[in-house]
XYZ file of C-alpha atoms in Angstrom:
769
model
C -17.726 -5.017 -49.503
C -16.668 -4.214 -46.421
C -16.659 -7.493 -44.348
C -13.903 -8.179 -42.091
C -14.372 -11.911 -41.066
C -11.951 -14.612 -42.060
C -13.054 -18.254 -42.106
C -11.298 -21.255 -41.984
C -11.794 -23.823 -45.118
C -14.522 -26.106 -43.578
C -12.930 -29.903 -42.835
C -15.095 -31.362 -45.890
C -13.041 -29.008 -48.127
C -9.532 -30.090 -47.041
C -9.235 -31.156 -50.619
C -9.124 -28.185 -51.943
C -5.381 -27.617 -53.460
C -3.980 -24.763 -51.526
C -1.579 -22.440 -53.053
C 0.083 -20.095 -50.460
C 0.586 -16.047 -51.457
C 4.572 -16.673 -50.708
C 3.883 -19.214 -54.027
C 2.074 -16.527 -55.946
C 4.752 -14.152 -55.438
C 6.974 -16.602 -56.446
C 5.632 -17.417 -59.965
C 4.845 -13.671 -60.135
C 8.187 -12.487 -59.346
C 9.711 -15.246 -61.711
C 7.648 -14.259 -64.863
C 8.508 -10.475 -64.043
C 12.180 -11.671 -63.738
C 12.003 -13.905 -67.262
C 9.586 -10.734 -69.072
C 12.513 -8.297 -68.211
C 15.416 -10.283 -69.129
C 13.329 -11.050 -72.515
C 12.565 -7.482 -73.063
C 16.383 -6.345 -72.228
C 18.018 -8.849 -74.489
C 15.631 -7.653 -77.009
C 16.126 -4.074 -76.762
C 20.091 -4.898 -76.403
C 20.151 -6.533 -79.235
C 17.689 -4.407 -81.653
C 18.031 -1.139 -80.875
C 21.213 -0.282 -79.087
C 22.996 -0.160 -82.412
C 22.263 -1.585 -85.560
C 23.608 -1.484 -89.280
C 23.866 2.204 -89.927
C 26.425 3.240 -93.231
C 30.002 2.410 -93.146
C 30.559 5.881 -92.868
C 28.813 7.299 -89.898
C 31.808 6.612 -87.427
C 33.677 9.793 -88.118
C 37.340 10.422 -88.217
C 40.072 8.107 -86.710
C 42.467 8.776 -84.059
C 46.068 8.001 -83.394
C 47.606 4.869 -84.538
C 50.683 5.101 -82.327
C 50.376 1.773 -80.914
C 49.419 0.127 -84.321
C 52.501 -1.876 -85.579
C 54.120 -0.409 -88.680
C 53.612 -4.414 -90.183
C 50.369 -4.141 -89.478
C 49.569 -0.438 -90.875
C 51.795 -1.089 -94.108
C 50.409 -5.097 -94.771
C 48.267 -7.431 -95.607
C 44.291 -7.199 -94.961
C 44.157 -10.341 -92.969
C 45.667 -9.784 -89.752
C 46.380 -13.169 -87.049
C 48.436 -13.154 -83.561
C 47.822 -9.799 -83.214
C 48.580 -10.000 -79.373
C 51.469 -11.561 -79.226
C 53.551 -11.049 -82.803
C 51.626 -10.114 -85.527
C 51.592 -10.328 -88.850
C 49.377 -10.179 -91.708
C 48.578 -11.855 -95.279
C 48.209 -10.468 -98.720
C 45.825 -11.732 -100.929
C 47.762 -14.089 -104.009
C 47.771 -12.264 -107.430
C 45.258 -12.301 -109.931
C 42.923 -13.550 -107.245
C 39.921 -11.804 -105.778
C 38.066 -12.247 -102.497
C 34.639 -11.465 -102.750
C 33.237 -10.120 -98.972
C 29.721 -9.169 -98.214
C 28.656 -7.603 -94.685
C 25.597 -6.880 -92.710
C 23.322 -10.104 -93.949
C 21.859 -12.309 -94.236
C 18.659 -10.502 -95.708
C 15.534 -12.064 -97.242
C 15.493 -10.240 -100.124
C 19.109 -9.927 -101.151
C 21.399 -12.679 -99.826
C 19.428 -14.826 -102.237
C 19.638 -13.055 -105.180
C 23.381 -12.802 -104.865
C 24.075 -16.588 -103.361
C 21.883 -16.794 -107.215
C 24.382 -14.779 -109.019
C 27.446 -16.594 -107.073
C 26.022 -19.965 -107.990
C 25.728 -19.316 -111.985
C 29.062 -18.094 -111.923
C 30.557 -20.546 -110.080
C 32.186 -18.339 -107.059
C 32.443 -19.133 -103.786
C 32.872 -15.695 -101.296
C 33.023 -15.036 -97.552
C 29.863 -13.856 -96.184
C 30.588 -11.530 -92.922
C 27.378 -12.048 -90.889
C 25.468 -9.895 -88.645
C 24.209 -11.950 -85.467
C 20.608 -10.898 -85.031
C 20.219 -11.253 -89.083
C 21.474 -15.078 -88.150
C 18.489 -15.152 -85.902
C 16.276 -13.913 -87.876
C 17.172 -15.954 -90.673
C 18.840 -18.771 -89.683
C 18.121 -20.482 -92.709
C 20.098 -18.477 -95.482
C 22.998 -18.865 -93.325
C 22.153 -22.931 -93.492
C 22.579 -22.104 -97.382
C 25.486 -20.258 -97.434
C 27.347 -22.895 -95.445
C 25.571 -25.598 -97.635
C 26.619 -23.907 -101.206
C 30.220 -23.826 -100.306
C 30.430 -20.173 -99.247
C 32.525 -19.329 -95.989
C 31.607 -17.491 -92.939
C 32.944 -14.857 -91.031
C 31.435 -13.022 -88.253
C 30.106 -9.241 -87.890
C 29.263 -8.306 -84.239
C 25.683 -9.514 -83.209
C 24.556 -6.001 -83.187
C 27.208 -4.040 -85.184
C 28.261 -1.554 -83.271
C 31.633 0.304 -83.550
C 33.906 -2.370 -81.123
C 36.233 0.426 -80.458
C 33.727 2.435 -78.705
C 32.584 -0.887 -76.340
C 34.235 -1.606 -73.267
C 36.094 -5.426 -73.091
C 33.159 -7.343 -71.696
C 30.766 -5.919 -74.451
C 33.338 -6.839 -76.814
C 33.248 -10.292 -75.899
C 29.527 -10.789 -75.425
C 28.956 -9.261 -79.045
C 31.995 -12.400 -80.863
C 30.281 -14.758 -78.282
C 27.100 -14.807 -79.116
C 27.344 -14.488 -82.793
C 29.615 -17.341 -82.787
C 26.794 -19.135 -81.186
C 23.927 -17.915 -83.379
C 26.334 -19.618 -86.249
C 26.527 -21.973 -84.446
C 22.731 -23.108 -83.873
C 22.194 -22.089 -87.450
C 24.555 -23.691 -89.449
C 26.468 -26.041 -87.061
C 29.545 -24.320 -87.705
C 32.070 -21.971 -85.967
C 34.727 -19.508 -87.556
C 37.844 -17.526 -86.750
C 37.373 -14.978 -89.260
C 36.332 -11.850 -87.982
C 35.201 -8.399 -90.049
C 34.821 -5.778 -87.267
C 31.779 -3.063 -88.212
C 33.226 0.142 -89.869
C 36.152 -1.305 -90.292
C 38.439 -0.556 -93.720
C 41.780 -1.029 -94.912
C 44.664 -1.746 -92.570
C 46.354 1.641 -93.090
C 42.968 3.105 -91.266
C 43.287 1.618 -88.179
C 43.980 3.261 -85.084
C 44.761 2.739 -81.530
C 41.388 2.109 -80.343
C 40.787 -0.356 -83.455
C 44.279 -2.283 -82.723
C 42.906 -2.960 -78.892
C 39.730 -4.658 -80.584
C 41.895 -6.537 -83.143
C 44.107 -7.705 -80.144
C 41.268 -8.911 -77.988
C 39.869 -10.715 -80.893
C 43.333 -12.319 -81.658
C 43.005 -13.598 -77.951
C 40.131 -14.565 -77.879
C 40.996 -17.105 -81.158
C 39.810 -14.983 -84.150
C 41.726 -13.648 -87.460
C 40.762 -10.034 -88.501
C 39.804 -9.863 -92.030
C 40.184 -5.811 -93.238
C 39.452 -5.215 -97.039
C 41.743 -4.027 -99.955
C 38.812 -2.658 -102.370
C 35.581 -0.777 -100.713
C 32.926 -1.023 -103.509
C 31.190 1.690 -101.770
C 27.852 0.311 -102.304
C 27.043 1.182 -98.788
C 26.307 4.664 -100.380
C 24.224 3.447 -103.332
C 25.990 5.607 -105.893
C 24.849 3.863 -108.995
C 25.927 0.894 -110.498
C 28.657 2.256 -112.643
C 30.155 3.836 -109.814
C 30.085 0.586 -107.367
C 31.632 -1.193 -110.977
C 34.664 1.195 -110.806
C 35.093 0.754 -107.071
C 35.021 -3.135 -107.066
C 37.585 -3.598 -110.021
C 40.742 -3.442 -109.535
C 43.674 -1.345 -111.026
C 46.435 -4.195 -111.795
C 46.971 -7.708 -110.947
C 46.940 -7.644 -107.230
C 44.756 -9.574 -105.464
C 42.347 -7.699 -103.660
C 39.609 -8.798 -100.811
C 36.658 -6.960 -102.338
C 33.630 -5.457 -99.941
C 30.292 -5.590 -100.565
C 27.254 -5.448 -98.529
C 24.228 -8.106 -98.822
C 21.798 -6.182 -96.505
C 21.570 -3.072 -94.418
C 19.363 -1.630 -97.223
C 18.402 -1.254 -100.308
C 21.165 -3.300 -102.235
C 19.462 -3.719 -105.459
C 22.422 -1.696 -107.389
C 24.849 -4.210 -105.130
C 23.229 -6.876 -107.066
C 23.384 -5.620 -110.516
C 26.788 -4.525 -110.105
C 27.956 -8.147 -108.939
C 26.239 -9.724 -111.884
C 28.390 -7.687 -114.359
C 31.602 -7.490 -112.289
C 32.145 -11.256 -111.886
C 32.399 -12.181 -115.689
C 34.027 -8.748 -116.364
C 36.863 -10.131 -113.586
C 36.991 -13.008 -115.035
C 37.217 -12.045 -118.518
C 40.333 -10.433 -117.318
C 42.466 -13.522 -116.018
C 41.069 -13.128 -111.953
C 40.016 -15.857 -110.312
C 37.291 -15.674 -107.298
C 38.135 -17.734 -104.072
C 36.966 -17.020 -100.176
C 39.508 -15.632 -97.873
C 41.235 -18.161 -96.446
C 41.868 -19.501 -100.053
C 42.805 -16.444 -101.277
C 45.647 -16.207 -98.248
C 46.633 -19.688 -97.844
C 44.913 -20.118 -94.553
C 44.172 -23.386 -92.932
C 40.334 -24.250 -92.744
C 38.965 -21.441 -90.700
C 35.544 -22.953 -90.339
C 34.969 -25.862 -88.461
C 31.943 -28.256 -87.393
C 30.370 -26.871 -84.322
C 30.870 -28.666 -81.055
C 27.320 -30.297 -79.438
C 27.344 -27.826 -76.249
C 28.021 -24.239 -78.626
C 25.278 -25.805 -81.497
C 22.605 -26.536 -78.711
C 23.306 -23.072 -77.020
C 23.378 -21.837 -80.238
C 19.859 -23.426 -81.135
C 18.707 -22.080 -77.280
C 19.956 -18.450 -78.040
C 18.388 -18.105 -81.348
C 14.837 -19.172 -80.091
C 15.154 -17.222 -77.022
C 15.643 -14.262 -79.135
C 12.869 -15.276 -81.630
C 10.406 -15.240 -78.238
C 11.686 -12.349 -77.292
C 11.055 -10.858 -80.579
C 7.311 -12.681 -80.409
C 6.799 -10.604 -76.921
C 7.038 -7.701 -78.175
C 4.956 -7.806 -80.567
C 2.800 -9.230 -78.165
C 3.592 -6.637 -75.894
C 2.797 -4.059 -78.319
C -0.198 -5.143 -79.416
C -1.388 -5.631 -75.771
C -0.487 -1.929 -75.037
C -2.482 -0.996 -77.712
C -5.516 -2.936 -76.970
C -4.808 -2.063 -73.075
C -4.710 1.934 -74.373
C -8.002 1.507 -76.956
C -9.796 -0.177 -73.957
C -9.054 2.676 -71.982
C -9.881 5.426 -73.849
C -13.121 3.229 -74.485
C -13.886 3.523 -70.998
C -13.455 6.985 -70.100
C -15.722 7.999 -73.527
C -18.453 5.249 -72.252
C -18.390 6.447 -68.326
C -18.046 10.346 -69.007
C -20.732 9.925 -71.711
C -23.059 7.598 -69.119
C -22.059 10.199 -66.189
C -23.374 12.972 -68.083
C -26.514 11.104 -69.127
C -26.739 10.125 -65.818
C -26.926 13.935 -64.425
C -29.378 15.025 -66.986
C -31.726 12.216 -66.074
C -31.971 12.927 -62.070
C -31.945 16.499 -62.771
C -35.131 16.274 -64.331
C -36.360 13.114 -62.050
C -35.723 14.962 -58.619
C -38.119 17.705 -60.295
C -40.895 15.110 -60.430
C -39.287 12.737 -57.578
C -39.291 9.147 -57.880
C -43.060 8.968 -56.852
C -44.858 9.630 -53.471
C -42.417 10.600 -50.777
C -40.949 7.461 -48.852
C -41.785 8.316 -44.979
C -42.345 4.845 -43.309
C -39.543 3.580 -40.613
C -36.587 1.931 -41.953
C -34.818 -0.779 -40.297
C -30.931 -0.488 -40.197
C -28.724 -3.675 -39.570
C -25.145 -3.068 -38.338
C -23.290 -6.398 -37.965
C -20.419 -5.901 -35.841
C -17.449 -7.649 -35.146
C -14.633 -5.902 -33.075
C -15.939 -2.711 -33.925
C -15.425 -0.871 -30.855
C -13.377 2.047 -32.491
C -16.255 3.151 -34.452
C -19.270 2.138 -33.339
C -20.539 4.293 -31.444
C -19.981 7.146 -33.984
C -22.029 4.981 -36.453
C -24.799 4.656 -34.148
C -25.046 8.156 -33.083
C -25.339 9.345 -36.649
C -27.735 6.987 -37.402
C -29.916 8.191 -34.801
C -29.048 11.492 -35.840
C -31.236 10.601 -39.239
C -34.485 12.778 -39.961
C -36.187 9.533 -41.032
C -37.540 7.028 -38.216
C -35.094 4.202 -38.164
C -34.821 1.211 -35.866
C -31.358 0.334 -35.333
C -30.279 -3.287 -34.867
C -26.720 -3.717 -34.023
C -25.809 -7.468 -34.440
C -22.704 -8.388 -32.506
C -21.597 -11.349 -34.431
C -18.924 -12.934 -31.488
C -16.817 -9.843 -30.626
C -14.074 -10.159 -28.635
C -13.286 -6.294 -27.612
C -16.561 -5.872 -25.945
C -18.186 -3.786 -29.022
C -22.336 -4.723 -27.828
C -21.133 -4.021 -24.321
C -20.103 -0.625 -25.384
C -23.244 -0.163 -27.634
C -25.118 -1.035 -24.478
C -23.863 1.306 -22.421
C -24.567 4.215 -24.317
C -28.189 3.727 -23.489
C -29.402 4.724 -26.508
C -32.673 3.248 -28.403
C -30.814 0.791 -30.238
C -31.552 -3.343 -29.961
C -28.335 -5.093 -29.987
C -28.169 -9.041 -30.612
C -25.484 -10.958 -29.749
C -24.519 -14.388 -31.815
C -21.669 -16.766 -31.802
C -19.422 -15.991 -34.621
C -20.780 -16.761 -37.530
C -19.494 -14.295 -40.280
C -20.897 -10.807 -41.604
C -23.623 -12.955 -44.003
C -24.975 -14.501 -40.878
C -25.092 -11.473 -38.945
C -27.096 -9.396 -41.894
C -29.510 -12.852 -41.929
C -30.094 -12.139 -38.183
C -30.792 -8.603 -38.633
C -33.285 -9.436 -41.094
C -34.670 -11.816 -39.536
C -35.818 -9.364 -36.322
C -36.269 -6.553 -38.641
C -39.790 -5.246 -38.150
C -39.750 -2.638 -41.636
C -40.322 -3.187 -45.239
C -37.368 -1.295 -46.123
C -34.031 -2.350 -44.764
C -30.581 -0.289 -44.578
C -27.428 -2.357 -43.835
C -24.288 -0.336 -42.860
C -20.921 -1.383 -41.800
C -19.417 -0.720 -37.730
C -16.907 1.349 -39.544
C -18.902 4.188 -41.222
C -21.259 7.308 -40.367
C -24.488 8.744 -41.986
C -25.324 12.282 -42.746
C -28.357 13.203 -41.380
C -30.436 13.112 -44.497
C -28.669 9.713 -45.752
C -31.649 7.393 -44.945
C -34.259 9.525 -46.082
C -32.272 9.983 -49.172
C -31.636 6.229 -49.596
C -35.163 4.763 -49.210
C -37.051 7.728 -52.148
C -36.293 5.050 -54.533
C -38.306 2.890 -53.745
C -41.405 4.832 -54.663
C -40.959 3.181 -57.969
C -42.352 -0.460 -57.360
C -39.961 -2.037 -59.512
C -36.861 -0.647 -56.939
C -34.979 -3.607 -55.129
C -32.203 -2.030 -53.886
C -30.371 1.139 -53.572
C -26.719 1.686 -53.579
C -25.195 4.708 -51.406
C -22.841 6.906 -52.048
C -19.524 5.988 -49.982
C -17.035 8.343 -49.071
C -13.215 8.024 -47.660
C -13.361 10.000 -44.179
C -9.686 9.291 -43.315
C -8.215 11.443 -46.088
C -5.142 12.489 -44.616
C -1.651 11.434 -46.290
C -0.954 9.755 -49.902
C -2.892 6.762 -49.312
C -6.189 8.341 -47.816
C -5.832 10.639 -50.702
C -5.564 8.375 -53.491
C -8.499 5.936 -52.259
C -10.857 9.294 -52.049
C -9.620 9.573 -55.785
C -10.467 5.734 -56.784
C -14.264 6.211 -54.531
C -14.675 9.190 -56.600
C -13.634 8.519 -59.739
C -13.597 5.110 -60.391
C -16.304 3.333 -58.165
C -18.588 6.125 -58.305
C -18.431 7.386 -61.961
C -19.018 3.072 -62.796
C -21.948 3.254 -60.810
C -23.590 6.144 -62.778
C -23.283 4.181 -65.609
C -24.318 0.838 -63.856
C -27.887 2.769 -62.792
C -28.223 4.422 -66.519
C -27.495 0.678 -67.955
C -29.725 -0.836 -65.223
C -27.351 -3.211 -64.558
C -25.710 -2.379 -61.117
C -23.424 -5.394 -60.048
C -22.775 -4.052 -56.228
C -24.914 -2.177 -53.655
C -21.652 -1.458 -51.052
C -21.715 -2.920 -47.839
C -20.860 0.266 -46.525
C -24.445 2.007 -47.576
C -26.991 0.373 -49.537
C -31.044 0.124 -49.019
C -33.436 -3.122 -49.975
C -37.172 -4.444 -49.857
C -36.946 -6.700 -47.706
C -39.367 -9.003 -49.475
C -37.216 -8.986 -52.015
C -34.491 -10.166 -49.737
C -36.141 -12.559 -48.056
C -37.648 -14.040 -51.348
C -33.663 -15.013 -52.562
C -33.224 -16.435 -49.173
C -31.327 -13.950 -47.488
C -27.876 -12.948 -48.098
C -25.628 -16.062 -49.017
C -22.291 -16.688 -47.656
C -20.878 -18.861 -50.402
C -18.420 -15.575 -51.774
C -16.364 -13.315 -49.952
C -18.274 -10.296 -51.504
C -21.441 -10.807 -50.010
C -22.870 -7.218 -51.148
C -21.902 -8.148 -54.737
C -23.672 -11.604 -54.774
C -26.716 -10.239 -53.144
C -26.811 -7.638 -55.470
C -26.348 -9.657 -58.701
C -29.077 -11.847 -56.857
C -32.074 -9.091 -56.882
C -31.118 -8.166 -60.510
C -31.871 -11.701 -61.611
C -34.742 -11.951 -59.897
C -36.201 -8.706 -61.321
C -35.625 -6.279 -59.409
C -33.813 -2.878 -60.337
C -31.021 -1.716 -58.488
C -29.991 1.853 -58.600
C -27.665 4.882 -57.588
C -28.315 7.868 -55.518
C -25.668 9.951 -55.118
C -27.275 12.192 -52.270
C -27.396 9.537 -49.825
C -23.813 9.723 -48.228
C -21.661 7.743 -45.845
C -18.329 7.745 -44.223
C -16.188 5.341 -43.925
C -12.715 4.726 -42.822
C -10.086 3.160 -45.660
C -7.046 1.286 -44.790
C -4.721 3.482 -43.785
C -1.436 1.031 -44.686
C -0.296 -0.484 -47.904
C -1.037 -4.268 -46.154
C -4.328 -3.564 -44.948
C -5.250 -2.023 -48.260
C -4.006 -4.943 -49.923
C -5.708 -7.266 -47.920
C -9.324 -5.541 -48.605
C -8.487 -5.354 -52.179
C -7.333 -8.754 -52.425
C -10.520 -10.032 -51.008
C -12.630 -7.816 -52.536
C -11.485 -8.418 -56.255
C -11.377 -12.329 -55.108
C -14.996 -12.377 -54.302
C -16.305 -9.862 -57.054
C -14.650 -12.779 -59.211
C -16.161 -15.776 -57.242
C -20.032 -13.734 -57.765
C -19.458 -13.181 -61.727
C -18.230 -16.766 -62.287
C -21.584 -17.675 -59.714
C -23.622 -15.666 -61.774
C -21.852 -15.957 -65.499
C -25.924 -17.759 -65.998
C -27.235 -14.278 -66.212
C -25.286 -13.874 -70.009
C -28.117 -15.785 -71.337
C -30.794 -14.732 -69.525
C -33.627 -11.736 -70.584
C -34.744 -8.837 -68.892
C -33.113 -7.579 -66.081
C -31.015 -10.704 -65.526
C -30.055 -10.639 -69.557
C -28.803 -6.553 -68.582
C -26.671 -7.807 -65.526
C -25.167 -10.664 -67.388
C -24.551 -8.929 -70.877
C -24.032 -5.314 -69.810
C -22.699 -5.624 -65.848
C -20.572 -8.692 -66.535
C -19.051 -7.871 -69.367
C -18.306 -4.346 -68.481
C -16.608 -5.842 -65.184
C -14.615 -8.520 -66.886
C -13.602 -5.729 -69.689
C -12.782 -3.206 -67.227
C -12.106 -4.572 -64.334
C -10.305 -7.425 -65.057
C -8.970 -7.653 -68.354
C -7.766 -3.857 -68.006
C -5.880 -4.351 -64.920
C -4.352 -7.440 -66.242
C -3.531 -5.018 -68.869
C -2.273 -2.419 -67.572
C 1.403 -3.506 -66.246
C 1.965 -4.295 -70.375
C 1.706 -0.656 -70.326
C 4.144 0.127 -67.914
C 6.607 -2.314 -68.784
C 6.827 -1.439 -72.252
C 7.007 2.245 -71.174
C 9.777 1.528 -69.756
C 11.053 -0.927 -72.269
C 10.543 2.570 -74.632
C 12.688 5.334 -72.709
C 15.281 2.703 -72.299
C 15.670 1.298 -76.074
C 12.967 3.283 -78.194
C 12.025 6.990 -78.345
C 11.577 8.466 -74.550
C 10.136 12.105 -75.589
C 7.337 9.709 -77.495
C 6.809 7.613 -75.048
C 6.637 10.480 -72.084
C 4.271 12.371 -74.471
C 1.879 9.264 -74.162
C 2.117 8.901 -70.712
C 1.237 12.403 -69.981
C -1.807 12.324 -72.574
C -2.929 8.861 -70.948
C -2.258 11.106 -67.462
C -4.321 14.200 -69.048
C -7.245 11.886 -69.858
C -7.135 10.642 -66.314
C -7.213 14.338 -64.446
C -10.432 15.277 -67.078
C -12.026 12.371 -65.839
C -11.181 13.148 -62.176
C -12.145 16.830 -62.454
C -15.331 15.986 -63.903
C -15.914 13.317 -61.441
C -15.162 15.189 -58.567
C -17.092 18.736 -59.899
C -20.250 15.848 -59.889
C -19.672 14.584 -56.560
C -19.421 17.934 -55.053
C -15.538 17.460 -53.691
C -13.239 20.058 -54.507
C -10.502 19.347 -56.653
C -7.389 19.687 -54.406
C -6.492 15.817 -54.353
C -5.983 15.371 -57.683
C -2.551 16.834 -57.785
C -1.482 13.548 -56.156
C -2.945 11.810 -59.149
C 0.854 11.666 -61.062
C 2.071 9.844 -58.301
C -0.652 7.476 -58.138
C 0.097 5.965 -60.972
C 3.787 4.537 -59.577
C 2.330 2.921 -56.491
C -1.233 3.022 -56.145
C -1.982 2.036 -59.632
C 0.547 -0.931 -59.851
C -0.666 -2.496 -56.724
C -4.588 -2.675 -57.583
C -2.922 -4.219 -61.080
C -1.420 -6.922 -58.475
C -4.195 -7.373 -56.722
C -6.062 -8.605 -59.682
C -3.129 -10.411 -61.219
C -3.176 -12.863 -57.774
C -7.186 -12.838 -57.299
C -7.210 -14.448 -61.105
C -4.225 -16.577 -60.164
C -6.092 -17.360 -57.123
C -9.242 -18.362 -58.666
C -7.724 -20.263 -61.418
C -5.390 -22.500 -59.337
C -8.458 -23.147 -57.245
C -7.167 -21.675 -54.197
C -9.688 -20.505 -51.670
C -8.958 -17.198 -49.769
C -10.163 -16.658 -45.896
C -11.521 -13.756 -44.386
C -8.849 -10.946 -43.040
C -10.089 -8.883 -40.019
C -9.458 -4.579 -41.249
C -8.038 -2.591 -39.114
C -10.005 0.277 -36.792
C -8.573 3.705 -36.566
C -11.165 5.525 -34.613
C -11.241 8.374 -36.828
C -14.763 8.341 -37.163
C -16.903 11.063 -35.763
C -20.806 11.321 -34.604
C -22.233 14.526 -36.394
C -23.256 17.572 -34.509
C -26.639 16.933 -32.890
C -26.346 13.467 -32.699
C -26.611 12.650 -28.894
C -30.582 12.485 -28.853
C -32.814 10.775 -32.089
C -33.949 13.956 -34.436
C -37.207 11.865 -35.745
C -39.772 10.358 -33.569
C -41.453 7.201 -34.828
C -44.782 6.357 -33.266
C -44.316 3.095 -32.123
C -43.053 2.767 -29.169
C -41.237 -0.321 -29.431
C -37.262 -1.607 -29.013
C -35.128 -0.224 -31.292
C -36.848 2.762 -32.668
C -35.826 6.336 -32.430
C -37.937 8.530 -30.652
C -38.164 11.740 -28.259
C -38.013 10.386 -25.016
C -34.753 11.032 -22.597
C -32.385 8.047 -22.968
C -32.991 6.950 -19.429
C -36.887 6.725 -19.756
C -36.916 4.287 -23.001
C -37.334 0.762 -22.712
C -35.604 -1.688 -25.066
C -35.028 -5.328 -25.974
C -32.554 -7.094 -23.742
C -29.389 -8.121 -25.386
C -29.068 -12.108 -25.936
C -26.434 -13.373 -23.763
C -23.490 -14.564 -25.029
C -24.738 -18.795 -25.408
C -27.941 -17.009 -26.679
C -29.497 -17.583 -30.156
C -31.776 -15.306 -32.601
C -34.930 -16.747 -33.245
C -35.477 -18.243 -35.998
C -36.761 -16.923 -39.358
C -38.597 -18.268 -42.494
C -36.736 -18.101 -45.851
C -33.227 -17.132 -44.609
C -30.892 -19.808 -44.472
C -28.838 -19.612 -41.120
C -25.269 -21.035 -41.175
C -24.717 -24.050 -39.163
C -21.875 -24.400 -37.060
C -19.511 -26.462 -38.744
C -20.087 -24.220 -41.971
C -18.941 -20.906 -40.474
C -15.843 -21.860 -38.236
C -15.738 -18.712 -35.745
C -13.156 -16.439 -37.658
C -13.083 -13.661 -39.387
């Protein structure tokens, strides 16, 4: 897939809806921001704090700033920011209070006991629990009980910044308003006790709450049910000594509250028998109604908050599921690829001892489509002339503007140069096929050089009459810098391991444009190279498979190609590759239901591409997002351990792939760094390509940059192998100034017509790359 031509949209297709990359980025950014916000909110509300026992905060500090009338006063504190005063509970009165709920198991049981005994209580609810169980808040209010707030995530407010305190109170209030349609002025800070236990930090919380309109409600009797000491101990702690009124602290959530339920069932009748009355907090101290109907704005905001947090819970659940799916797919792919690569190596080792059949020694036509390839065309041509196999070299200049054809002419080499108006790479390849005289054809890009034995090696599988095409082994020549190393790793570990698997499964989807060999007649039979996708090499290979030809991989046929040297150039190349592959997959989707070799392509090759080259890259960002989420909100050691395990799996795959390819493993040191830049770039390429395909956009060709890093192999100054036919374009041993070769077409000339190949009309292939 090394075509560098750009095409404009034909006028007759102007109806196609256009979505620019800027729009893509905007939508992807909005999605990323929305997802990040949902995860941040969910992580904060579920993992930053949470309900723990009331005894975990440790000893309190100094209480120099706490007024004495508060320290020695009642449990209900008002006007703390101005002129603080407290209120005590009426004698013979019990205000039962329950913290940390509502809980779907214990709150209903407590409500049932209260209803049977005709008792009203006060429930100090936690915001996250309200969001999770809004129906229980509605029941509490409907049955005449009182609502107070106990913060949103149950933190120790004394340890929070003022803005966090405000956030905790405001969000809890909104949650109550959204769930039950009421607001409340009652607050019980988490981990609070009686007024005598207040320290300076606690007092700052009480004053800030008062400024926000809250009355702080503490307790006078702690049942200590959070310790789960047993029913009798809870009863003992909750029973008053004397006739003074009490605010009794109990819990309806935060763990197993079966002891609380059992104790409550005995406590209420017992205290009633002792002459105590039960009331809500406000009634017990004579406070005006602290619970009021919520305004429409607060109710709507509360509903939105509840839906947002419930959506966040669903997103985290889905991301967790997708993360496990991505992990399972990654491990499955690694296992499949490594097993297949090992088996492929064994089979090829055996085959080399028998060969494909009789040696293939006939001449080969080498077609070099070229558009503005002046930086590397000389090295490419000289490397072909250095082949140890007879070759006919055809350079098709597709309207270059940088003098590519003139440069080849000036070399005075036995190379046939054909000039044509710019029509695109498929048209240039079809032109080459039309004038090729050999039964076997090798296609090579103008930015690629062959080794001396590449042509000979790549054509040997054609000794098997079932083989219609052969994929060579493309390697990155410009490996300097991190980007070059990362692409080198990708070529060896990604592309070549996959090709071994495809070869073994007889479902090769792509013969790369950089180095591929074909039976000329097979290409003619399918109509030549199609121009309906941006991945003409993938489209062509799939068409051959569906026609019954076998496509194999010959790792010994090496070609050295220039890789993009900038992230921008890499993005453009891979975006086009991925989009073109999606086009080819859609075009050949019918192979899924066919039989024979076509069915192998469909049910093996296309499924593999869909699963591992489309679905897995789409899921892979979930792993990264969840990793960041886990580092912030979950167990960092576990997340780092999983990441290292994933990296180790990739390293093992890399070491084995480099060994198979005969490469030194040195570049693999950059593999950890690759995870933070290169991998994300490839994921974004797939995401945007899929988005482009789904929205019906049409991607245009983009010209690749050339860097002139290619060099002809040593000894390429003269042809190494003679061919018996003294025809233009064939390498032969005569001196360069003694051979004759076909005159190139002038700038207005066209190649001769040929049967079986579709030549694009001018209006179908605009002169752009």
